[in-house]
XYZ file of C-alpha atoms in Angstrom:
397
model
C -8.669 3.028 13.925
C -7.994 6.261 13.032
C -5.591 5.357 9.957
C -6.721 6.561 6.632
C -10.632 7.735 8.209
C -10.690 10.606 6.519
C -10.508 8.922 2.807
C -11.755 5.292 3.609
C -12.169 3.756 6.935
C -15.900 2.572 7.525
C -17.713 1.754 10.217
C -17.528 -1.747 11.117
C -21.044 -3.945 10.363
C -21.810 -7.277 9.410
C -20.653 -7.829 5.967
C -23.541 -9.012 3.698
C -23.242 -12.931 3.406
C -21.750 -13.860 0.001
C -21.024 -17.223 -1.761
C -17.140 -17.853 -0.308
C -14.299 -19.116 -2.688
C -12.971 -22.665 -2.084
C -9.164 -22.376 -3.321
C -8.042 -25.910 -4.991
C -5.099 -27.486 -3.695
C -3.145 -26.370 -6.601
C -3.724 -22.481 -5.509
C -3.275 -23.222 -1.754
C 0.067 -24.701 -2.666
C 1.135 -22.619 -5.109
C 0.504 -19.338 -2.144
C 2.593 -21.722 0.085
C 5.205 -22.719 -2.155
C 5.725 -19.048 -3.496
C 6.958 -15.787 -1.999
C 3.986 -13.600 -1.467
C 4.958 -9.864 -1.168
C 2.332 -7.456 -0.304
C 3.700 -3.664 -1.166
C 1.543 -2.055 1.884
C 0.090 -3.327 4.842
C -0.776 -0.925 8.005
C 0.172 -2.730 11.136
C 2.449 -0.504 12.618
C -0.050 2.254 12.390
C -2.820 -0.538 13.438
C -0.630 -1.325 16.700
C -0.280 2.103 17.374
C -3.849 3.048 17.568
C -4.142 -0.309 19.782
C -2.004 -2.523 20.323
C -2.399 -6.089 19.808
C 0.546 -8.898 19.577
C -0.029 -9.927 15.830
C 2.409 -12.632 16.739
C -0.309 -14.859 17.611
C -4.469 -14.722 16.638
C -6.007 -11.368 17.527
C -9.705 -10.644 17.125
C -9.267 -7.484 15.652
C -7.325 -6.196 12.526
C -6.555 -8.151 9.074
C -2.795 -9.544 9.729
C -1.691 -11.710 11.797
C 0.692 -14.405 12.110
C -1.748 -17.732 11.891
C -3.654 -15.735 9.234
C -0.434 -15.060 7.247
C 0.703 -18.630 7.520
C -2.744 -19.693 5.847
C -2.841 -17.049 3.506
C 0.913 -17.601 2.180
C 2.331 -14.213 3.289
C 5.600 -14.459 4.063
C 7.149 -10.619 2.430
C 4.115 -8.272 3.773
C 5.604 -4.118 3.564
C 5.115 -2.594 6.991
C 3.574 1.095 6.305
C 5.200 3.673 8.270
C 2.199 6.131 7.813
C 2.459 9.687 8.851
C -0.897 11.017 8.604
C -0.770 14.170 6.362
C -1.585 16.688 10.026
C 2.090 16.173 11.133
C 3.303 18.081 8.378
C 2.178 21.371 10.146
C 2.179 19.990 13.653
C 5.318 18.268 13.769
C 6.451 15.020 15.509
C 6.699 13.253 12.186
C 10.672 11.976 12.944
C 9.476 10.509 16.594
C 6.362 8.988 15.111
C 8.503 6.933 12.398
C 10.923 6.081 14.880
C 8.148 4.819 17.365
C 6.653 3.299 14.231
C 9.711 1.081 12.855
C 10.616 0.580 16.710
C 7.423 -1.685 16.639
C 8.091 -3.338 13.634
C 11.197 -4.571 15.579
C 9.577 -5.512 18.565
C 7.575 -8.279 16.609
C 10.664 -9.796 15.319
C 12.019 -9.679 19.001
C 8.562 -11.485 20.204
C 9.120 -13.797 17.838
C 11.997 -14.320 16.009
C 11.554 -18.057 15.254
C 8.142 -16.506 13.131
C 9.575 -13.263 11.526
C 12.739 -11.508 10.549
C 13.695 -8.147 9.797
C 14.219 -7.598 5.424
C 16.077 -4.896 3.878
C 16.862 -6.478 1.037
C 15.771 -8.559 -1.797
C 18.114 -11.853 -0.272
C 16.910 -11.223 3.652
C 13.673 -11.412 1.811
C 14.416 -15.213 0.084
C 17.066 -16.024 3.175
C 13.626 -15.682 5.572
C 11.645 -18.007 2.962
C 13.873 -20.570 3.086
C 13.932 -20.271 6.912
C 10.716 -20.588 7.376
C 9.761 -16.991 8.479
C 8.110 -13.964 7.511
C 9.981 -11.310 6.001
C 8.990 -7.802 7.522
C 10.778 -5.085 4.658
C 9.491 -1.482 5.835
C 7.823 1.363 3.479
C 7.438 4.918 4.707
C 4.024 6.499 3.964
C 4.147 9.811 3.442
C 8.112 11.738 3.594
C 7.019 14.020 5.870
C 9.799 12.113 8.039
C 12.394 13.317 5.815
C 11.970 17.501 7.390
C 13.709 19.042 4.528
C 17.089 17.057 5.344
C 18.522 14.905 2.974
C 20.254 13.545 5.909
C 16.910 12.295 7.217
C 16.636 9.868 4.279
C 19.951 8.333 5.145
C 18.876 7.766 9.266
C 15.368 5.819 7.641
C 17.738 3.453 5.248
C 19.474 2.503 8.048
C 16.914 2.051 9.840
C 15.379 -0.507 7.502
C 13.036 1.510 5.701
C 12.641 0.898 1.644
C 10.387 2.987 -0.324
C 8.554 6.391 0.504
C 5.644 7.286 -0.489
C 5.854 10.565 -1.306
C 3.556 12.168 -0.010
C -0.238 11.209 1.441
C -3.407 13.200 1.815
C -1.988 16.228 1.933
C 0.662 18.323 -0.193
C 3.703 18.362 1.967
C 7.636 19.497 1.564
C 8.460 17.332 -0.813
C 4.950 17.221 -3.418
C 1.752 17.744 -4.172
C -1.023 14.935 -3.322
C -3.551 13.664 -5.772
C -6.152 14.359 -2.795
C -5.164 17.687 -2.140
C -6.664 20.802 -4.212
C -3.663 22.647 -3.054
C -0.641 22.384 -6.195
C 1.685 24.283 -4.758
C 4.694 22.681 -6.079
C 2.685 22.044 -9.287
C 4.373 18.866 -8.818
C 7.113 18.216 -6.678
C 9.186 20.864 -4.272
C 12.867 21.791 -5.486
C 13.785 19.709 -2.266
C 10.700 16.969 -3.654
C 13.493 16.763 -7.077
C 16.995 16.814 -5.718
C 15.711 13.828 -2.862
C 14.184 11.686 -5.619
C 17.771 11.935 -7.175
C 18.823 11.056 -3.239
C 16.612 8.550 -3.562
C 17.689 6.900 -6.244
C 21.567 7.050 -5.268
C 20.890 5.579 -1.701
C 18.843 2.836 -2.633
C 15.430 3.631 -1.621
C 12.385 2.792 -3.819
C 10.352 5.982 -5.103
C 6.455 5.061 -4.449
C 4.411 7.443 -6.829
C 0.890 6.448 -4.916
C -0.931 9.549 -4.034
C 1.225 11.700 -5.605
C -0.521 14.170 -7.868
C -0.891 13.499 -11.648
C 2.205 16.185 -11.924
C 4.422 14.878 -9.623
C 4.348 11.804 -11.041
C 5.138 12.649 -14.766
C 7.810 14.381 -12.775
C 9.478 11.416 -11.401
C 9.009 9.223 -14.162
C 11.698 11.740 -15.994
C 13.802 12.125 -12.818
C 14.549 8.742 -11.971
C 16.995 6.766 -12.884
C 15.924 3.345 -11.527
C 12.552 1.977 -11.518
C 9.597 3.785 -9.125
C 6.763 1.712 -7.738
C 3.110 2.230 -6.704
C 2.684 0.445 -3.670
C -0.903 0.433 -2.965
C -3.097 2.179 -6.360
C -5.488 0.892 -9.101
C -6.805 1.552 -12.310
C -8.263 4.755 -13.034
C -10.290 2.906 -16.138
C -12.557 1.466 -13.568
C -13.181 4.780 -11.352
C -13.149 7.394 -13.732
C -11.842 10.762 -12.294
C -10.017 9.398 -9.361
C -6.604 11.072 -9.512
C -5.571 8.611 -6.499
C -5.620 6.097 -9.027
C -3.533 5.174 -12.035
C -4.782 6.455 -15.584
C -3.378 4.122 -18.312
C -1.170 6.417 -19.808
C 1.008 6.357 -16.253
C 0.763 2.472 -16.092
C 2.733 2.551 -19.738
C 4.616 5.470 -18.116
C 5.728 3.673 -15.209
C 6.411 -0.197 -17.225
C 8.560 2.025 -19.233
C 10.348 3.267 -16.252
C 10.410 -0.641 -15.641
C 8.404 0.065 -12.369
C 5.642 -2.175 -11.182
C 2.088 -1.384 -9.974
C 0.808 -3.165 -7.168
C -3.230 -3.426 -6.824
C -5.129 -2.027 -3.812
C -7.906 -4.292 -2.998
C -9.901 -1.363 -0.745
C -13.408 -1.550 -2.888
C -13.518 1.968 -3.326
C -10.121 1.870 -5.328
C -11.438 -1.156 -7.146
C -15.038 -0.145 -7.902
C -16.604 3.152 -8.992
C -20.233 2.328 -6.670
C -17.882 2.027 -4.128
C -16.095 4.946 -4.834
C -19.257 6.660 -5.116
C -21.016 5.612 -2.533
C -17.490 6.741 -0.331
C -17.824 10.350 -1.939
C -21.763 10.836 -1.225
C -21.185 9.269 2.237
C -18.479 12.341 2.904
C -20.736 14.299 1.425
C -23.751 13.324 4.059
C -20.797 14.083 7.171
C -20.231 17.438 5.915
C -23.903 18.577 5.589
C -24.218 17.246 9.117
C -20.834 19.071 10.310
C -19.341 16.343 11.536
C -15.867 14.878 11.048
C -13.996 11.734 12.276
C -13.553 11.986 16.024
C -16.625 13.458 16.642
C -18.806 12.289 19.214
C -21.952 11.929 17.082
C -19.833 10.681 13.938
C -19.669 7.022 14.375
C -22.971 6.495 15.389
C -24.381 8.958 12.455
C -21.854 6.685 9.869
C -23.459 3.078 10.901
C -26.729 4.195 10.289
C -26.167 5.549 7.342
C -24.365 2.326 6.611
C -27.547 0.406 7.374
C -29.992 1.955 5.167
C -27.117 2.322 2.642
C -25.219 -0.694 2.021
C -21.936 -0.625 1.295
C -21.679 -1.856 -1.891
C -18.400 -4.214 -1.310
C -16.131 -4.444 -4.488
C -15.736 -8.551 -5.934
C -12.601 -10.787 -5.773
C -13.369 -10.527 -9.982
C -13.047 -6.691 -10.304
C -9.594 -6.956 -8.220
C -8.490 -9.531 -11.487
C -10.400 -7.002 -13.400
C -7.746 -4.411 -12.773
C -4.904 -7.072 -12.753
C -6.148 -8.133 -15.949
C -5.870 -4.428 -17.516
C -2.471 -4.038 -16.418
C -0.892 -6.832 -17.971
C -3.154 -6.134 -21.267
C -1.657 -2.794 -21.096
C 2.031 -3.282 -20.436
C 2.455 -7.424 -20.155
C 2.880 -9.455 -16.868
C 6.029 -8.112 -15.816
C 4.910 -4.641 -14.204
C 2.009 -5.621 -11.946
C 1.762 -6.893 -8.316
C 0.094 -6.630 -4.641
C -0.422 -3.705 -2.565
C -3.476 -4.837 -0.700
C -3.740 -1.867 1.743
C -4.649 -4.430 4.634
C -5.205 -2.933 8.244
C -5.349 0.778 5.720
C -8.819 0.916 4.558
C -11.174 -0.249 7.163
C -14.084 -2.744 6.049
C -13.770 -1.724 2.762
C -12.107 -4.702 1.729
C -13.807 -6.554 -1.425
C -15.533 -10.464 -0.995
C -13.498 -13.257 -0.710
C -9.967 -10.687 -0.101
C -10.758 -10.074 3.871
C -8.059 -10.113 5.218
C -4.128 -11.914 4.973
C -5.452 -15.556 4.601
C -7.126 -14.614 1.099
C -4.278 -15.037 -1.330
C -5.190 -18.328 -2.323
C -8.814 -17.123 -3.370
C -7.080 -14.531 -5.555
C -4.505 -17.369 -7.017
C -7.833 -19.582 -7.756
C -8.530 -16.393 -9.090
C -5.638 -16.105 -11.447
C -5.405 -19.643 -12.145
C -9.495 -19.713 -13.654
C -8.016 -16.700 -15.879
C -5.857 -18.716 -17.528
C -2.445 -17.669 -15.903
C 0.465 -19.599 -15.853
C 1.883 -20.903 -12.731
C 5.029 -18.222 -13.982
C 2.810 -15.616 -14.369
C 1.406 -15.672 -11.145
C 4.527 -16.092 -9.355
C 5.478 -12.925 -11.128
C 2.509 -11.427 -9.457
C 2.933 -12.349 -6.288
C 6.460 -11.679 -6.017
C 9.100 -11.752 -8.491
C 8.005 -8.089 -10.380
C 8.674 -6.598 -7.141
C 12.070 -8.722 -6.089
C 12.861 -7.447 -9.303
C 12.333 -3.548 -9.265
C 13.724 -3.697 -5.698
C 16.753 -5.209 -6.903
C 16.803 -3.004 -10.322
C 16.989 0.202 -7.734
C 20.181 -1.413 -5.548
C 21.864 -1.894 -8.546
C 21.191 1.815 -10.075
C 22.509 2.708 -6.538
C 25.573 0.966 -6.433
C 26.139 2.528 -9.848
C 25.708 5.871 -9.006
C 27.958 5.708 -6.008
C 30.539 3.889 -7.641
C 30.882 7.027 -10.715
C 30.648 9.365 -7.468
C-alpha cells in the first residue's frame, strides 16, 4: 500500500511476540455498549490500492467488519486521502469522487451491516440499529481546486471535515512536513474557505497543517476545529506533525478536540527516530518508494534494525497529557488504521483493539463517563457544536 509510504508505511515482518492484553468483561462491554468513533481510518485509500470486500474477514488490512464488531467500532471516519502529488498533477476531484463512490458501495454490499452518516443523529440512529456508521473526512483539500463551490459538491456528497492539507503545501496551506511556507500559513483562498467552512458545516481538521496555519485557524474560526489523527509533541520533541501543548490549550479553547494517532512513530520518539534514520539510509542508497530495489533494501534493514513498536501505555501516555492539560472534554481517537503501515503500537493492531485501550483507561482510574467521552461523545459534540455555528451563520445571512 502505497498510502502514506513516504512518511510511515513499513515493510511488513513478523511483529516481535509481546505479552497480549486480556480486556475484562467490564471493558469489552463497555466498547460494545458505547459509540466508538475513530476520527481517521484509510480504507477507501486501502481498497483503492487493492481491493478487498471489508464487508466480511479479509487477510489483509486493519478494518473489517467481524474485526469492528469485536473491537466495538461502530462510527469509524473514512479518509478520503489525496496524496500531496495530485496537487501538481491533477485528478484530485475524480480521485475523491472514486474515493467516496467506494465508501458507498460498502453500504450497498451490505446495508443490514453499515449505513451512510452525515450527521451526529445518522451516527446514534445506526447504533441503535445495529450498524456501523461510515461519516467521511477528506484528507488533504486539494479536492476543493480553488472553488468554493467544490466544498459545497463534497458536503453533499457526505464528506465532514478536511484536512487541510497533507504532505505537501497545497492551495489552500502550508504542511507541517513541507519546508516550503509559502503561504506562511494559509493561502488568501486557505482563509476565506475556512470561513466557508465554518458556514457550510464542515469540520476544519488542523492535522498536518503547519505550526502557522494553525494559529491561523484557531483565530479564524468560529466553531470548533479538530485534529483528526495527531499526538503530543511532549513525547517527540521537534515533530511539527504533532501537537505542542500550547496548541492543545489553543485548540480546547477553540472547544475543539484532539484525537490520538496510535502509528508508533507519532506516539514514541525511538520510533520516530528510528523512522527518520531509516529515510535517511533510502536516500544515501537513492532509492525511493516504488523502486524496484526499495522493498527488499527496507526489510533488511528492518531485520537487523528492529522496529522499535510504540506500547498500548505510551498511547494513554499521550491521552493522559491531554486531559492533564485541558480536562477530559477535548481528547479522542484518530487511530490512523489502514494509514500507517505496521507501525501500529502492541496490543492496538488493528479495529478489534479498543477494548485493550478501555482496560487501558479503566486501570488509569477513568470513569466509565470519562471514557465514553473518549470514545465518542467529545467528538458527537464538536461535530454538533460546528452544525449549530452553521445554522447560525446562515440564518444572520
Amino acid at each position: 500500500m502505497l498510502k502514506k509510504t513516504a512518511l510511515f508505511a513499513l515493510p511488513l515482518l513478523a511483529s516481535v511476540s509481546v505479552s497480549a492484553i486480556e480486556p475484562s468483561d467490564k471493558a469489552i462491554q463497555l466498547a460494545q455498549d458505547t459509540i466508538i468513533t475513530d476520527g481517521h481510518i484509510d480504507v477507501p485509500y486501502r481498497l483503492n490500492d487493492g481491493w478487498e470486500d471489508v464487508t466480511q474477514a479479509t487477510d489483509g488490512g486493519d478494518f473489517d467488519y467481524p474485526r469492528a464488531v469485536q473491537g466495538g467500532l461502530n462510527a469509524p471516519f473514512m479518509s478520503i486521502y489525496i496524496p500531496a502529488r495530485y496537487e501538481k498533477q491533477g485528478g484530485s476531484v475524480l480521485l475523491a469522487n472514486k474515493l467516496i463512490d467506494s465508501v458507498e458501495a460498502i453500504v450497498g454490499r451490505a446495508p443490514g451491516k453499515f449505513a451512510l452518516a452525515t450527521s451526529p443523529d445518522e451516527v446514534e440512529k445506526a447504533f441503535a440499529e445495529g450498524k456501523i456508521a461510515l461519516p467521511m473526512g477528506m484528507e488533504n483539500g486539494t479536492p476543493i481546486e480553488g472553488k468554493i463551490e467544490n466544498l459545497k459538491h463534497f458536503y453533499d456528497r457526505g464528506v465532514r471535515y478536511i484536512t487541510l492539507a497533507h504532505s505537501e503545501s497545497n492551495h489552500i496551506s502550508d504542511s507541517s512536513y513541507d519546508l516550503r511556507r509559502q503561504w506562511d500559513g494559509l493561502s488568501d483562498f486557505g482563509k476565506e474557505l475556512v470561513v466557508e467552512m465554518n458556514r457550510i458545516g464542515m469540520m476544519v481538521d488542523i492535522s498536518h497543517v503547519s505550526d502557522d496555519a494553525f494559529w491561523q485557524v484557531m483565530k479564524i474560526s468560529k466553531a470548533p476545529a479538530i485534529a483528526s489523527h495527531s499526538s503530543l509533541r511532549k513525547y517527540t520533541p521537534g515533530f511539527e506533525r504533532n501537537m505542542s501543548d500550547d496548541m492543545v490549550k489553543a485548540l480546547a479553547e477553540n472547544g475543539g478536540v484532539i484525537m490520538i494517532n496510535f502509528g508508533s512513530s507519532f506516539v514514541s520518539n525511538s520510533a520516530l527516530k528510528w523512522n527518520n534514520q531509516f529515510k535517511d539510509k533510502m536516500a544515501e542508497k537513492n532509492l525511493s518508494w516504488g523502486d524496484s530495489g526499495a522493498n527488499k533494501f527496507a526489510k533488511m534493514y528492518r531485520k537487523d534494525n528492529p522496529y522499535p513498536y510504540a506500547s498500548l501505555k505510551r498511547v494513554l501516555d499521550h491521552i493522559d497529557h491531554v486531559v492533564e492539560l485541558v480536562g477530559i472534554d477535548h481528547v479522542g481517537i484518530g487511530s490512523d488504521y489502514d494509514g500507517v503501515g505496521d507501525s501500529l503500537p502492541e496490543n492496538l493492531k488493528d479495529v478489534s483493539s479498543y477494548p485493550n485501550l478501555v482496560q487501558g483507561l479503566i486501570d488509569r482510574g477513568y470513569s466509565d463517563a470519562d471514557i465514553k467521552k473518549i470514545l465518542s461523545e467529545n467528538t458527537l459534540r464538536v461535530w454538533r457544536e460546528v452544525e449549530a455555528v452553521a445554522k447560525q451563520m446562515q440564518q444572520s445571512s
